[in-house]
Coordinates of C-alpha atoms and ligand atoms in Angstrom, one line a residue:
M24 CA 4.8 -30.8 25.7
S25 CA 4.4 -28.7 28.0
E26 CA 3.4 -25.1 26.7
R27 CA 6.2 -22.8 26.8
Q28 CA 5.5 -19.6 28.5
S29 CA 4.8 -15.7 26.1
L30 CA 6.5 -12.7 26.3
K31 CA 2.8 -11.6 26.5
E32 CA 2.4 -13.6 29.9
Y33 CA 5.6 -13.0 31.4
L34 CA 5.3 -9.1 30.9
K35 CA 1.5 -9.3 32.4
Q36 CA 3.0 -10.7 35.9
Y37 CA 5.9 -8.0 35.8
S38 CA 3.6 -5.3 35.0
Q39 CA 1.7 -5.5 39.0
A40 CA 5.0 -4.4 40.7
D41 CA 4.2 -0.7 40.6
A42 CA 3.9 2.0 38.3
S43 CA 6.9 2.0 36.3
A44 CA 6.9 -1.5 36.0
W45 CA 3.7 -1.2 33.8
H46 CA 5.2 1.5 31.9
A47 CA 8.5 0.1 31.1
A48 CA 6.2 -4.0 30.4
G49 CA 4.3 -2.2 28.1
A50 CA 7.3 -0.4 26.2
I51 CA 8.8 -3.7 26.8
G52 CA 5.9 -5.6 24.0
A53 CA 5.8 -2.2 22.4
I54 CA 9.7 -3.4 20.8
A55 CA 9.6 -6.9 21.3
K56 CA 6.4 -6.3 18.4
A57 CA 8.4 -3.8 16.5
C58 CA 11.2 -6.9 16.4
I59 CA 9.7 -9.1 15.1
Q60 CA 8.6 -7.0 12.2
I61 CA 12.7 -6.1 12.1
S62 CA 12.7 -9.9 12.0
Y63 CA 10.5 -10.4 8.4
I64 CA 12.4 -7.1 6.9
T65 CA 16.3 -8.6 7.3
A66 CA 14.9 -12.2 6.9
D67 CA 13.9 -10.9 3.0
G68 CA 17.3 -9.3 2.7
A69 CA 18.2 -8.1 -0.7
L70 CA 13.9 -9.0 -1.5
S71 CA 13.2 -6.0 0.7
A72 CA 14.6 -3.2 -1.8
S73 CA 18.2 -2.4 -1.4
A74 CA 17.7 -3.2 2.9
G75 CA 22.0 -3.1 3.4
A76 CA 22.6 -0.2 0.5
A77 CA 24.2 3.3 2.7
C78 CA 22.0 5.9 2.8
G79 CA 23.7 8.7 5.1
T80 CA 25.0 9.4 8.1
N81 CA 24.0 9.2 11.9
A82 CA 24.9 11.8 14.3
G83 CA 27.8 9.3 15.9
G84 CA 29.1 9.8 12.4
D85 CA 28.0 6.2 11.7
V86 CA 27.7 5.2 7.5
Q87 CA 24.0 4.3 8.5
K88 CA 22.3 2.0 6.0
E89 CA 18.3 2.0 4.8
L90 CA 17.7 -0.4 7.1
D91 CA 18.8 1.5 9.9
V92 CA 16.5 4.1 9.4
R93 CA 14.1 1.5 9.4
A94 CA 14.3 -0.2 12.0
D95 CA 14.3 3.1 14.1
A96 CA 11.0 4.6 12.0
I97 CA 9.4 1.0 13.0
I98 CA 10.5 1.0 17.0
R99 CA 10.1 5.2 17.5
S100 CA 5.9 4.5 15.9
A101 CA 6.0 1.3 18.3
L102 CA 6.9 3.9 21.6
T103 CA 5.3 6.4 21.1
E104 CA 2.2 4.3 20.7
A105 CA 3.6 2.9 24.0
H106 CA 3.6 5.1 27.0
V107 CA 6.9 6.4 26.9
A108 CA 8.3 9.9 28.0
I109 CA 11.2 10.3 26.2
L110 CA 13.3 8.6 23.9
A111 CA 17.0 8.8 22.2
S112 CA 18.4 6.4 19.2
E113 CA 21.7 6.0 17.5
E114 CA 20.4 7.5 14.8
A115 CA 19.0 10.1 15.9
D116 CA 20.5 13.4 16.2
G117 CA 18.7 14.1 20.2
P118 CA 16.1 12.8 22.4
Q119 CA 12.1 13.1 21.4
T120 CA 9.7 13.7 23.8
I121 CA 6.8 11.6 23.1
D122 CA 4.5 11.4 26.6
P123 CA 5.8 13.5 29.3
S124 CA 3.5 11.6 31.7
S125 CA 5.1 8.5 31.9
R126 CA 7.7 7.7 34.3
I127 CA 9.9 5.7 32.3
G128 CA 12.8 6.8 28.6
V129 CA 14.3 4.5 26.1
A130 CA 17.9 4.5 25.0
F131 CA 18.0 2.1 22.1
D132 CA 20.2 1.2 19.1
P133 CA 17.3 0.2 16.0
L134 CA 19.7 -1.7 14.6
D135 CA 23.5 -2.7 16.0
G136 CA 25.7 -4.7 13.6
S137 CA 24.2 -3.3 10.7
S138 CA 27.5 -3.3 8.7
N139 CA 26.5 -7.5 8.6
I140 CA 23.3 -7.2 6.9
E141 CA 25.1 -7.3 3.4
V142 CA 26.6 -10.6 4.5
N143 CA 23.6 -11.6 5.8
M144 CA 25.8 -11.9 9.1
A145 CA 24.1 -11.6 12.4
V146 CA 22.2 -7.9 13.3
G147 CA 19.9 -6.7 15.9
T148 CA 18.0 -4.1 18.6
I149 CA 18.7 -3.4 21.9
F150 CA 17.2 -1.4 24.5
S151 CA 17.6 0.4 27.9
I152 CA 14.4 1.6 29.9
V153 CA 14.8 4.3 32.5
P154 CA 13.3 6.1 35.2
V155 CA 12.2 9.7 34.3
P156 CA 13.6 12.1 36.9
D157 CA 12.3 15.3 38.4
D158 CA 13.8 16.7 35.6
L159 CA 13.0 15.4 32.3
R160 CA 16.0 16.4 30.2
R161 CA 18.3 14.9 33.0
T162 CA 16.4 11.5 31.6
F163 CA 19.4 10.0 29.2
R164 CA 21.9 11.6 31.9
Q165 CA 21.7 9.0 34.9
S166 CA 24.4 6.8 35.1
G167 CA 23.9 2.9 34.0
T168 CA 23.0 1.5 37.7
A169 CA 19.2 3.6 37.5
Q170 CA 18.3 0.9 34.1
I171 CA 14.8 -0.2 35.0
A172 CA 15.1 -3.2 32.4
A173 CA 17.1 -4.0 29.4
G174 CA 17.7 -6.2 26.2
F175 CA 18.5 -7.4 22.7
V176 CA 17.3 -9.3 19.9
V177 CA 19.5 -10.9 18.0
Y178 CA 18.0 -11.8 14.6
G179 CA 19.5 -14.7 14.0
P180 CA 19.1 -18.0 12.4
Q181 CA 16.6 -17.8 15.2
T182 CA 15.4 -14.6 16.8
S183 CA 16.1 -14.5 20.3
L184 CA 15.3 -11.7 22.9
V185 CA 17.7 -11.4 26.1
L186 CA 16.3 -9.9 29.1
T187 CA 16.7 -8.4 32.2
L188 CA 13.8 -6.1 34.3
G189 CA 16.9 -6.6 37.4
K190 CA 16.0 -10.1 38.9
G191 CA 18.2 -11.9 35.9
V192 CA 18.6 -12.9 32.9
D193 CA 15.9 -14.8 30.3
I194 CA 15.7 -15.7 26.9
F195 CA 13.1 -16.1 24.2
A196 CA 12.8 -17.2 21.1
L197 CA 10.4 -16.1 18.4
D198 CA 8.3 -18.8 18.3
R199 CA 7.6 -18.2 13.9
A200 CA 4.0 -20.8 14.7
D201 CA 2.3 -17.6 16.2
G202 CA 4.6 -15.0 16.1
E203 CA 4.8 -14.7 19.6
F204 CA 8.1 -14.7 21.6
K205 CA 8.5 -17.7 24.0
L206 CA 10.7 -18.2 27.1
I207 CA 13.5 -20.8 26.1
R208 CA 16.1 -19.9 29.2
R209 CA 15.4 -18.6 32.4
N210 CA 17.8 -16.7 34.5
V211 CA 20.9 -17.4 32.6
R212 CA 24.8 -17.8 34.4
I213 CA 28.2 -17.2 32.7
P214 CA 30.7 -18.6 34.0
P215 CA 33.8 -17.1 35.7
D216 CA 36.6 -17.8 33.8
T217 CA 37.1 -18.7 30.2
A218 CA 39.2 -19.8 27.4
E219 CA 37.1 -18.0 24.1
F220 CA 37.7 -14.3 23.8
A221 CA 36.6 -11.6 21.3
I222 CA 39.1 -8.5 19.8
N223 CA 39.3 -6.8 16.3
L224 CA 43.2 -8.6 16.3
S225 CA 43.7 -5.8 13.2
N226 CA 43.2 -2.8 15.8
R227 CA 46.3 -4.3 17.7
R228 CA 48.8 -1.9 16.9
H229 CA 46.4 0.7 17.8
W230 CA 46.0 -0.6 21.1
D231 CA 47.1 0.7 24.5
P232 CA 50.1 -1.6 26.1
V233 CA 47.8 -3.6 28.7
V234 CA 45.6 -4.9 25.9
R235 CA 48.6 -5.6 23.7
V236 CA 50.2 -7.2 26.9
F237 CA 46.6 -9.4 27.4
I238 CA 45.4 -10.7 24.1
D239 CA 49.2 -11.5 23.4
Q240 CA 49.3 -13.7 26.1
C241 CA 45.8 -15.0 25.0
L242 CA 47.1 -15.8 21.7
A243 CA 50.6 -17.3 23.2
G244 CA 48.3 -19.6 24.8
E245 CA 49.7 -23.4 26.4
E246 CA 53.5 -22.2 26.0
G247 CA 52.7 -18.2 27.2
V248 CA 52.3 -17.6 30.8
L249 CA 48.6 -18.3 30.2
G250 CA 49.5 -22.5 30.0
K251 CA 46.1 -22.7 28.0
D252 CA 44.9 -22.0 25.0
F253 CA 42.0 -19.8 23.5
N254 CA 39.7 -19.5 21.0
M255 CA 39.1 -16.3 19.4
R256 CA 35.9 -15.1 17.8
W257 CA 34.8 -11.8 15.9
I258 CA 31.4 -11.6 14.7
G259 CA 31.2 -6.9 14.4
S260 CA 28.2 -7.5 15.7
L261 CA 27.6 -7.3 20.0
V262 CA 24.6 -8.6 19.9
A263 CA 25.9 -11.6 18.3
E264 CA 28.5 -11.0 20.7
A265 CA 27.0 -11.2 23.3
Y266 CA 24.8 -13.5 22.7
R267 CA 26.9 -16.4 22.7
I268 CA 29.2 -15.5 26.0
L269 CA 25.3 -15.7 27.5
T270 CA 25.3 -19.0 26.1
R271 CA 28.8 -20.6 26.3
G272 CA 30.7 -17.9 28.1
G273 CA 33.7 -15.7 26.7
L274 CA 34.9 -12.2 26.7
F275 CA 34.6 -9.8 24.4
L276 CA 37.0 -6.2 24.5
Y277 CA 36.6 -3.3 22.1
P278 CA 39.0 -0.9 23.9
A279 CA 40.1 2.2 23.4
D280 CA 42.7 2.6 20.4
A281 CA 45.1 5.4 18.8
R282 CA 43.0 5.4 15.6
A283 CA 41.5 9.0 15.3
G284 CA 37.9 9.2 17.4
Y285 CA 38.7 6.0 18.8
S286 CA 40.3 7.5 22.1
D287 CA 37.1 6.3 23.7
G288 CA 36.3 3.4 21.5
R289 CA 33.3 2.7 19.2
L290 CA 30.8 1.6 21.3
R291 CA 28.0 3.7 22.6
L292 CA 27.1 4.1 26.2
L293 CA 23.7 4.7 26.1
Y294 CA 22.3 2.2 24.3
E295 CA 25.1 -0.5 23.0
A296 CA 27.2 -0.1 26.3
H297 CA 25.0 0.5 29.3
P298 CA 21.7 -1.9 28.2
I299 CA 24.5 -4.9 27.4
A300 CA 26.2 -3.7 30.9
F301 CA 22.7 -4.6 32.9
I302 CA 22.2 -7.6 31.5
I303 CA 26.0 -8.9 31.6
E304 CA 26.2 -9.0 34.9
Q305 CA 22.6 -9.9 36.0
A306 CA 24.0 -13.3 34.1
G307 CA 27.1 -12.6 36.9
G308 CA 29.3 -11.4 34.6
A309 CA 31.0 -8.2 34.9
A310 CA 31.6 -5.2 32.1
S311 CA 34.2 -2.9 32.6
T312 CA 36.1 0.2 30.7
G313 CA 39.3 -1.2 32.3
R314 CA 39.6 1.0 34.5
A315 CA 35.3 1.6 34.8
R316 CA 32.4 -0.2 35.6
I317 CA 30.3 0.6 33.2
L318 CA 27.6 0.8 35.4
D319 CA 28.7 3.5 36.8
L320 CA 29.5 6.0 34.0
A321 CA 26.3 8.1 33.6
A322 CA 26.6 9.9 29.9
D323 CA 27.0 13.4 29.2
T324 CA 26.1 13.1 25.8
V325 CA 23.1 11.2 24.0
H326 CA 26.1 9.7 21.8
Q327 CA 28.8 9.0 23.6
R328 CA 31.6 6.3 23.0
T329 CA 33.2 4.0 26.3
P330 CA 36.0 0.8 26.2
L331 CA 33.3 -2.2 26.9
I332 CA 35.1 -5.4 27.8
M333 CA 32.9 -7.7 28.8
G334 CA 31.4 -11.3 29.9
A335 CA 33.8 -13.5 32.5
S336 CA 33.6 -12.2 35.3
D337 CA 37.8 -13.4 36.7
D338 CA 38.9 -11.7 33.1
V339 CA 37.4 -8.3 33.3
R340 CA 38.9 -8.6 36.8
F341 CA 41.4 -9.8 35.6
V342 CA 42.6 -6.9 32.7
E343 CA 40.4 -4.3 35.3
N344 CA 44.3 -5.5 37.4
L345 CA 46.3 -5.7 34.7
Y346 CA 45.5 -1.1 34.2
A347 CA 46.0 -0.8 38.2
S348 CA 49.3 -2.9 37.9
P349 CA 52.5 -1.0 37.2
E350 CA 54.6 -0.4 34.0
P351 CA 52.7 -1.8 31.2
N352 CA 56.4 -4.1 29.3
D353 CA 56.3 -5.2 33.2
R354 CA 52.5 -6.4 33.5
A355 CA 53.3 -9.7 30.8
K356 CA 55.3 -11.1 34.3
A357 CA 53.2 -9.2 36.6
P358 CA 52.9 -12.1 39.4
L359 CA 48.8 -11.6 38.9
F360 CA 49.9 -13.8 35.8
A361 CA 52.0 -16.5 38.0
H362 CA 48.4 -16.4 40.8
R363 CA 45.2 -16.5 38.3
G364 CA 43.3 -19.3 37.1
F365 CA 43.6 -17.9 33.7
F366 CA 47.2 -17.4 33.1
R367 CA 48.2 -21.3 35.3
V368 CA 52.0 -20.7 35.2
Ligands
AFP428 P1 27.6 -0.9 13.0 O1 26.9 -1.5 13.6 O2 28.4 0.4 12.4 O3 28.1 -2.5 12.3 O4 28.7 -1.5 14.2 C1 28.8 -2.7 14.9 C2 29.4 -2.7 16.2 O5 28.8 -1.0 17.0 C3 29.3 -3.3 17.1 O6 28.4 -4.0 16.8 C4 30.3 -4.2 16.9 O7 31.2 -5.1 17.9 C5 32.2 -3.5 16.0 O8 31.0 -2.8 15.4 C6 32.8 -4.2 15.2 O9 33.6 -2.9 15.5 P2 34.7 -3.5 14.0 O10 33.9 -3.4 12.9 O11 35.5 -1.8 14.5 O12 35.3 -4.7 14.8

């Protein structure tokens, strides 16, 4: 069997492009090495002390698990060794300046989905690599289109790294025989429409009318205006949902809702939605708040939240059209439902 390309060889080729690519390749390599270490700790689960135990709350107000803190420390230490100018993490109040002579900054969620740890479900690490503008303080105030690279690692049955350098999406798997990430899928593409959606249905009473109408149409299946049945998933781990969508297509929705603190949804723009949106778009999908393209947004604060609707491009566009169409209660009869491939009548 031909040797699979290692992440190290892949990054070596990329790093020759220019100074930013060289710095970005160094940061990605450092993050990948840190994630291999995190992968072993998550795999040990309860054997490695109380990894899933709550140990406080982070700056964004989320419950912090012991493993969140450990993962943050591992990645922060790795990036301090790499040539990075400034870091922003879900687990820290504000950005940390490392080496101002570097050309890149890194925003990361060290452990996404950490409420899944104690139930042995997939969790992950998400990262976004951005250029440093003239004013270092504005590094994390740029729109998502400024990103140089983005990726996430899923600690599931397989430890996989999904990566975009701005020219498509490639996937690597951790080869435990030699401790290296190896290329398993090149130029991943997401089908434009789908019959599988992911949303936390328990929040239905809190959603705005558009999301309620849209999901009710999904649930109505063949008998409804959609004209086809759907499958539903909700893993409670953004990286696992994104990986599934990159593998077999689909649509993910974490909309804004009426609960206190959820007026902009739950997910963070800088180190969750921006990197995931970059990857999804690079794979031919779409990522939106329902009213705006995620990558066109710039964060005002490090832990700013955003609604996120991402995956199959035709279906994301359809939800955007629903938001732009007339009164919500007319939406189920909206001409859109009659003319969309997704909603065959
Ligand atoms: P945690 O990191 O606090 O577990 O949150 C995970 C997450 O940000 C994202 O990965 C999931 O898609 C989403 O929250 C799950 O949210 P609900 O628990 O409200 O369903």
